[in-house]
Short mmCIF file of C-alpha atoms and ligand atoms in Angstrom, two decimals:
data_model
loop_
_atom_site.label_atom_id
_atom_site.label_comp_id
_atom_site.label_asym_id
_atom_site.label_seq_id
_atom_site.Cartn_x
_atom_site.Cartn_y
_atom_site.Cartn_z
CA ALA A 1 13.11 -25.17 5.07
CA VAL A 2 13.65 -21.44 5.28
CA ASP A 3 13.98 -19.54 8.55
CA LEU A 4 11.04 -17.29 7.75
CA LEU A 5 8.16 -17.58 5.29
CA THR A 6 5.72 -14.76 4.75
CA PHE A 7 3.10 -13.95 2.14
CA GLY A 8 0.89 -11.04 1.22
CA GLU A 9 0.37 -8.26 -1.28
CA SER A 10 3.25 -6.07 -2.30
CA MET A 11 2.59 -2.96 -4.34
CA VAL A 12 4.39 -0.28 -6.20
CA SER A 13 4.45 2.78 -3.97
CA LEU A 14 4.78 6.18 -5.63
CA ARG A 15 6.17 8.62 -3.10
CA SER A 16 5.76 12.36 -3.37
CA ALA A 17 7.97 14.97 -1.73
CA GLY A 18 5.02 17.31 -1.17
CA PRO A 19 1.24 17.63 -1.65
CA LEU A 20 0.04 15.33 -4.43
CA SER A 21 -2.41 17.96 -5.63
CA ALA A 22 0.59 20.07 -6.61
CA GLY A 23 1.99 17.32 -8.83
CA GLY A 24 5.72 16.97 -9.33
CA SER A 25 8.06 14.00 -9.28
CA LEU A 26 7.19 10.67 -7.73
CA ALA A 27 9.73 8.06 -6.65
CA MET A 28 8.95 4.38 -7.22
CA HIS A 29 9.41 1.97 -4.31
CA VAL A 30 8.18 -1.46 -3.24
CA ALA A 31 5.61 -1.39 -0.46
CA GLY A 32 3.97 -4.17 1.50
CA ALA A 33 4.04 -5.00 5.18
CA GLU A 34 5.07 -8.62 4.64
CA SER A 35 7.77 -7.87 2.10
CA ASN A 36 9.10 -5.17 4.47
CA VAL A 37 9.49 -7.83 7.14
CA ALA A 38 11.01 -10.23 4.61
CA VAL A 39 13.68 -7.71 3.59
CA GLY A 40 14.40 -6.79 7.21
CA VAL A 41 14.91 -10.40 8.25
CA ALA A 42 16.94 -11.22 5.10
CA ARG A 43 19.29 -8.27 5.69
CA LEU A 44 20.00 -9.72 9.13
CA GLY A 45 21.28 -12.87 7.44
CA HIS A 46 18.40 -15.33 7.72
CA SER A 47 16.90 -17.33 4.87
CA VAL A 48 13.58 -15.80 3.91
CA SER A 49 10.86 -16.65 1.44
CA TRP A 50 8.03 -14.37 0.30
CA ALA A 51 4.98 -15.62 -1.59
CA GLY A 52 2.50 -13.45 -3.45
CA VAL A 53 0.77 -12.68 -6.72
CA VAL A 54 1.75 -9.94 -9.14
CA GLY A 55 0.39 -8.82 -12.49
CA ALA A 56 2.18 -9.43 -15.78
CA ASP A 57 3.34 -5.82 -15.88
CA PRO A 58 6.57 -3.91 -15.22
CA HIS A 59 5.28 -3.04 -11.76
CA GLY A 60 5.17 -6.70 -10.81
CA GLU A 61 8.56 -7.35 -12.35
CA TYR A 62 10.00 -4.45 -10.38
CA ILE A 63 8.68 -5.92 -7.11
CA LEU A 64 10.15 -9.34 -7.87
CA ARG A 65 13.51 -7.86 -8.84
CA GLN A 66 13.72 -5.73 -5.74
CA LEU A 67 12.90 -8.61 -3.41
CA ARG A 68 15.32 -10.95 -5.15
CA SER A 69 18.08 -8.37 -5.02
CA GLU A 70 17.58 -8.25 -1.26
CA GLY A 71 18.18 -11.98 -1.06
CA VAL A 72 14.53 -12.84 -0.49
CA GLN A 73 13.40 -16.07 -2.17
CA VAL A 74 10.32 -15.28 -4.20
CA GLN A 75 7.50 -17.78 -4.77
CA HIS A 76 5.19 -15.77 -6.95
CA ARG A 77 2.24 -16.46 -9.20
CA LEU A 78 1.68 -14.25 -12.22
CA ASP A 79 -1.92 -13.18 -12.80
CA THR A 80 -2.12 -12.20 -16.46
CA THR A 81 -5.65 -10.81 -16.15
CA ARG A 82 -5.07 -8.29 -13.37
CA SER A 83 -2.72 -5.42 -12.56
CA THR A 84 -0.19 -5.16 -9.78
CA GLY A 85 -1.52 -2.92 -7.01
CA VAL A 86 -0.31 0.65 -6.76
CA MET A 87 -0.35 3.17 -3.94
CA PHE A 88 0.62 6.79 -3.61
CA LEU A 89 2.36 7.89 -0.46
CA GLU A 90 1.88 11.61 -0.09
CA GLN A 91 4.20 13.69 2.07
CA ARG A 92 1.41 16.14 2.86
CA THR A 93 3.42 17.98 5.54
CA ALA A 94 6.73 17.26 7.25
CA ASP A 95 4.87 15.27 9.90
CA LEU A 96 1.97 13.87 7.93
CA THR A 97 1.97 11.22 5.24
CA ARG A 98 -1.16 9.88 3.60
CA ALA A 99 -1.62 6.65 1.66
CA PHE A 100 -3.95 6.40 -1.34
CA TYR A 101 -4.58 2.89 -2.58
CA TYR A 102 -5.23 1.67 -6.13
CA ARG A 103 -5.29 -1.98 -5.17
CA ALA A 104 -8.92 -3.10 -5.21
CA GLY A 105 -9.16 -6.12 -7.53
CA SER A 106 -5.38 -6.25 -7.93
CA ALA A 107 -3.41 -9.36 -8.81
CA GLY A 108 -2.06 -9.43 -5.27
CA SER A 109 -5.55 -9.60 -3.81
CA THR A 110 -6.19 -12.96 -5.51
CA LEU A 111 -3.74 -14.77 -3.24
CA SER A 112 -5.31 -18.17 -2.68
CA ARG A 113 -5.14 -21.26 -0.56
CA ASP A 114 -3.24 -23.02 -3.37
CA ASP A 115 -0.58 -20.30 -3.39
CA VAL A 116 -0.17 -20.63 0.33
CA ASP A 117 -0.08 -24.42 0.18
CA LEU A 118 2.78 -24.37 -2.31
CA ALA A 119 4.76 -21.96 -0.16
CA LEU A 120 4.20 -23.99 2.99
CA ASN A 121 5.24 -27.24 1.31
CA ALA A 122 8.84 -26.06 1.30
CA GLY A 123 8.79 -25.73 5.08
CA ALA A 124 9.69 -22.86 7.41
CA ARG A 125 10.68 -22.31 11.02
CA VAL A 126 8.50 -19.24 11.35
CA LEU A 127 5.44 -18.19 9.32
CA HIS A 128 4.74 -14.47 9.50
CA LEU A 129 1.23 -13.26 8.67
CA THR A 130 -0.51 -9.91 8.78
CA GLY A 131 -4.13 -8.93 9.16
CA ILE A 132 -3.89 -6.92 5.95
CA THR A 133 -4.14 -10.11 3.88
CA ALA A 134 -7.57 -10.84 5.35
CA ALA A 135 -8.82 -7.46 4.15
CA LEU A 136 -7.85 -8.01 0.50
CA SER A 137 -10.50 -10.47 -0.73
CA PRO A 138 -12.52 -13.47 0.47
CA GLU A 139 -9.98 -15.85 -1.08
CA ALA A 140 -7.04 -14.10 0.56
CA ARG A 141 -8.92 -14.20 3.86
CA ALA A 142 -9.46 -17.95 3.48
CA ALA A 143 -5.80 -18.41 2.50
CA LEU A 144 -4.68 -16.59 5.64
CA ALA A 145 -6.86 -18.69 7.95
CA TYR A 146 -5.80 -21.88 6.22
CA ALA A 147 -2.10 -21.01 6.46
CA ALA A 148 -2.31 -20.23 10.17
CA GLU A 149 -4.13 -23.49 10.84
CA ARG A 150 -1.84 -25.66 8.71
CA ALA A 151 1.37 -24.12 10.02
CA ALA A 152 0.25 -24.43 13.63
CA ALA A 153 -0.66 -28.09 13.07
CA GLU A 154 2.80 -28.70 11.59
CA GLY A 155 4.61 -27.09 14.49
CA VAL A 156 5.71 -23.98 12.57
CA VAL A 157 5.91 -20.91 14.82
CA VAL A 158 3.09 -18.61 13.67
CA SER A 159 3.54 -14.85 14.01
CA LEU A 160 0.60 -12.54 13.32
CA ASP A 161 0.81 -8.76 13.11
CA VAL A 162 -2.70 -7.30 13.38
CA ASN A 163 -1.74 -4.36 11.12
CA TYR A 164 -5.21 -2.82 10.97
CA ARG A 165 -5.77 -0.69 7.86
CA SER A 166 -8.78 1.59 8.17
CA LYS A 167 -8.81 2.23 4.42
CA LEU A 168 -9.48 -1.46 3.75
CA TRP A 169 -12.08 -2.45 6.35
CA THR A 170 -13.83 -1.42 9.55
CA ARG A 171 -12.67 -2.37 13.03
CA ASP A 172 -15.71 -4.60 13.46
CA GLU A 173 -15.02 -6.42 10.20
CA ALA A 174 -11.39 -6.89 11.21
CA ARG A 175 -12.29 -8.12 14.69
CA ALA A 176 -14.68 -10.77 13.35
CA VAL A 177 -11.96 -12.24 11.12
CA LEU A 178 -8.79 -11.71 13.14
CA ALA A 179 -9.89 -12.67 16.67
CA PRO A 180 -10.44 -16.35 15.69
CA LEU A 181 -6.92 -16.48 14.17
CA ALA A 182 -5.39 -15.97 17.60
CA ARG A 183 -5.79 -19.61 18.53
CA HIS A 184 -3.30 -20.64 15.84
CA THR A 185 -0.92 -17.82 16.71
CA ASP A 186 2.21 -18.14 18.86
CA ILE A 187 3.43 -14.57 18.56
CA LEU A 188 0.74 -11.93 18.35
CA ILE A 189 2.03 -8.48 17.44
CA ALA A 190 -0.15 -5.38 17.71
CA SER A 191 0.04 -1.64 18.15
CA ASP A 192 -1.34 -0.59 21.50
CA ASP A 193 -4.62 0.47 19.86
CA GLU A 194 -5.04 -2.82 17.98
CA LEU A 195 -5.16 -5.38 20.79
CA ASP A 196 -8.94 -5.13 21.08
CA LEU A 197 -9.20 -6.34 17.47
CA VAL A 198 -8.01 -9.79 18.50
CA ALA A 199 -9.08 -10.02 22.14
CA SER A 200 -12.15 -9.08 24.15
CA ALA A 201 -12.05 -7.15 27.38
CA ALA A 202 -12.54 -9.19 30.56
CA PRO A 203 -16.08 -9.43 31.97
CA GLY A 204 -16.92 -6.22 33.77
CA GLY A 205 -15.67 -4.22 30.82
CA SER A 206 -12.50 -2.30 30.34
CA GLY A 207 -14.24 1.02 30.86
CA SER A 208 -13.39 1.05 34.55
CA LEU A 209 -9.79 -0.02 33.95
CA GLY A 210 -6.83 2.21 33.20
CA ASN A 211 -5.09 1.78 29.84
CA ASP A 212 -2.39 -0.38 31.33
CA ASP A 213 -4.83 -2.66 33.14
CA ALA A 214 -7.00 -2.87 30.05
CA GLU A 215 -3.98 -3.94 27.99
CA THR A 216 -3.06 -6.58 30.57
CA ALA A 217 -6.62 -7.92 30.56
CA LEU A 218 -6.60 -8.22 26.77
CA ALA A 219 -3.14 -9.80 26.74
CA ASP A 220 -4.14 -12.27 29.46
CA GLU A 221 -7.12 -13.30 27.42
CA LEU A 222 -4.84 -14.02 24.44
CA LEU A 223 -2.35 -15.93 26.60
CA GLY A 224 -5.29 -17.97 27.87
CA ARG A 225 -6.17 -18.86 24.27
CA GLY A 226 -2.70 -20.27 23.64
CA VAL A 227 -0.75 -17.27 22.35
CA SER A 228 2.71 -17.45 23.92
CA GLU A 229 3.90 -13.87 23.33
CA VAL A 230 1.66 -10.81 23.07
CA VAL A 231 3.90 -8.10 21.67
CA VAL A 232 2.70 -4.49 21.90
CA LYS A 233 4.26 -1.71 19.80
CA ARG A 234 4.12 1.74 21.41
CA GLY A 235 5.70 4.00 18.78
CA ALA A 236 8.14 6.46 20.34
CA HIS A 237 7.46 4.80 23.70
CA GLY A 238 9.06 1.53 22.63
CA ALA A 239 7.46 -1.89 22.96
CA GLY A 240 6.42 -4.52 25.47
CA VAL A 241 5.68 -8.23 25.63
CA HIS A 242 3.24 -10.14 27.79
CA THR A 243 4.10 -13.81 28.36
CA ALA A 244 3.11 -16.47 30.88
CA ALA A 245 6.41 -15.69 32.63
CA GLY A 246 5.54 -12.01 33.02
CA ARG A 247 5.83 -8.74 31.25
CA PHE A 248 8.85 -7.11 29.65
CA GLU A 249 9.28 -3.56 28.34
CA ALA A 250 11.91 -1.88 26.18
CA PRO A 251 12.18 1.86 25.59
CA ALA A 252 12.50 3.19 22.07
CA VAL A 253 16.00 4.00 20.89
CA THR A 254 16.41 7.79 20.77
CA VAL A 255 16.77 8.89 17.14
CA THR A 256 15.64 11.71 14.89
CA SER A 257 12.40 10.57 13.31
CA ILE A 258 12.12 11.47 9.64
CA ASP A 259 9.83 8.76 8.22
CA THR A 260 7.78 6.52 10.48
CA VAL A 261 6.31 4.38 7.69
CA GLY A 262 7.55 0.82 8.09
CA ALA A 263 8.62 1.17 11.73
CA GLY A 264 6.27 -1.56 12.84
CA ASP A 265 7.46 -3.96 10.15
CA ALA A 266 11.08 -3.21 10.98
CA PHE A 267 10.38 -3.87 14.65
CA THR A 268 8.75 -7.18 13.74
CA ALA A 269 11.72 -8.16 11.57
CA GLY A 270 14.07 -7.50 14.48
CA TYR A 271 11.90 -9.35 16.95
CA LEU A 272 11.60 -12.42 14.73
CA SER A 273 15.30 -12.36 13.81
CA ALA A 274 16.24 -12.48 17.50
CA LEU A 275 13.72 -15.28 18.02
CA LEU A 276 15.37 -17.24 15.19
CA ASP A 277 18.74 -16.67 16.88
CA GLY A 278 17.43 -18.13 20.13
CA GLU A 279 17.48 -14.81 21.99
CA ASP A 280 15.21 -14.47 25.02
CA VAL A 281 12.22 -12.17 25.09
CA ALA A 282 14.27 -9.20 26.30
CA GLY A 283 16.73 -9.73 23.44
CA ARG A 284 13.90 -9.93 20.92
CA LEU A 285 12.45 -6.65 22.16
CA GLN A 286 15.85 -5.01 22.07
CA ARG A 287 16.50 -5.99 18.44
CA GLY A 288 12.96 -4.97 17.53
CA THR A 289 13.37 -1.48 18.93
CA VAL A 290 16.75 -1.06 17.24
CA MET A 291 15.24 -2.05 13.90
CA GLY A 292 12.28 0.28 14.48
CA ALA A 293 14.72 3.10 15.17
CA PHE A 294 16.54 2.43 11.87
CA ALA A 295 13.22 2.60 10.04
CA VAL A 296 12.07 5.91 11.53
CA SER A 297 15.42 7.67 11.19
CA THR A 298 15.92 6.81 7.51
CA ALA A 299 13.81 7.53 4.42
CA GLY A 300 11.73 4.75 2.87
CA ASP A 301 9.65 1.89 4.22
CA TRP A 302 12.56 -0.58 4.35
CA GLU A 303 15.50 0.91 2.42
CA GLY A 304 17.27 2.10 5.58
CA LEU A 305 17.17 -1.23 7.41
CA PRO A 306 20.53 -2.49 8.64
CA SER A 307 22.67 -5.49 7.83
CA ARG A 308 23.67 -7.65 10.78
CA ASP A 309 26.95 -5.74 11.12
CA GLU A 310 25.15 -2.41 11.20
CA LEU A 311 22.76 -3.32 14.02
CA VAL A 312 25.33 -2.19 16.54
CA LEU A 313 25.30 1.35 15.15
CA LEU A 314 22.06 2.19 16.93
CA ALA A 315 22.40 -0.35 19.73
CA ALA A 316 25.46 1.65 20.77
CA THR A 317 23.45 4.87 20.74
CA GLN A 318 21.03 3.31 23.17
CA SER A 319 23.71 2.49 25.71
CA GLY A 320 25.25 5.92 25.35
CA ALA A 321 28.46 4.78 23.68
CA THR A 322 29.87 6.54 20.65
P1 LIG B 1 3.56 1.65 11.39
O1 LIG B 1 2.27 0.99 11.05
O2 LIG B 1 3.62 3.11 11.00
O3 LIG B 1 4.76 0.91 10.93
P2 LIG B 1 3.32 0.62 14.10
O4 LIG B 1 2.25 1.13 15.02
O5 LIG B 1 3.17 -0.72 13.51
O6 LIG B 1 3.63 1.71 13.00
P3 LIG B 1 5.23 1.71 15.90
O7 LIG B 1 4.81 1.33 17.28
O8 LIG B 1 4.95 3.08 15.44
O9 LIG B 1 4.70 0.62 14.88
O10 LIG B 1 6.79 1.49 15.75
C1 LIG B 1 7.38 0.22 15.95
C2 LIG B 1 8.61 0.37 16.80
O11 LIG B 1 9.52 1.27 16.16
C3 LIG B 1 8.35 0.94 18.17
O12 LIG B 1 8.00 -0.10 19.08
C4 LIG B 1 9.67 1.61 18.49
O13 LIG B 1 10.57 0.67 19.04
C5 LIG B 1 10.16 2.05 17.13
N1 LIG B 1 9.79 3.48 16.94
C6 LIG B 1 8.64 3.97 16.45
N2 LIG B 1 8.65 5.32 16.46
C7 LIG B 1 9.85 5.69 16.97
C8 LIG B 1 10.49 6.94 17.23
N3 LIG B 1 9.89 8.11 16.99
N4 LIG B 1 11.74 6.91 17.75
C9 LIG B 1 12.38 5.76 18.00
N5 LIG B 1 11.84 4.55 17.78
C10 LIG B 1 10.58 4.50 17.27
#
């Protein structure tokens, strides 16, 4: 069994240095929330497996090569009738990036229950899922629900990052599919504006509650449904966790932010790595925020993520040491 199994769609990302409408050079990278997490966890020294579908094209081969070269075990299916998904990541301004997807009907979107079954047969300590998979196609949605249910029944720790993508579906569509998944989830990870996609506000409505109280009400509802850790990402404000034993917060590590894409996945990789190491909740948060800081202060979705030895580089910054 591997330490971490994850599956989803990875794409070729074509990154611009400026406005796409002005043309110019594009740099080819691998993109995908789940493969970002896979690389992050693998770099920290854990055994990691990624499952997914790619087209029989150079784009798919590139994805497989990149993941393998990062030490990620790849369990892929080749779909010879469809193309690997592509996205453009436009650096529109220094502070603003925009994603444009060419992934509808892609090979990756055909991920099925059979693919997931094969991957799960090998066993894993932790299964990491994201809400993105449910937005890809009806079969991917069914595969996601099936995986969560099977893994939970087999005692695999199930981690779910809500990862709402407004370009793929509406909040109401996401809520209808993702909220029921919570009952198979041990570790629910969300940005602070995504919690209401998996939980409902307490009776009486959240309108009269402050943001903090509203978050606690939503987290309590999830804890009541069997989630053991409700992890909330707060960008430059760090992250927090709600558990039955109480609430924990960690500030962000102070760094120069140059590229925020992938910060959430990096955080998740750190959090799950610390979980695999048997760290307590505070230790998980700490490693998550360090990984998030690496992601935002380096270029690329995952390229700047640290090896185990390098973790200390930014952990030291946090405690003020040189
Ligand atoms: P994305 O979808 O862009 O990856 P996200 O909402 O999933 O974002 P964030 O909350 O933005 O994730 O970032 C995850 C973690 O990364 C944060 O909890 C924080 O620890 C770290 N982080 C994010 N932005 C910054 C920043 N500007 N400086 C330092 N750390 C940051």
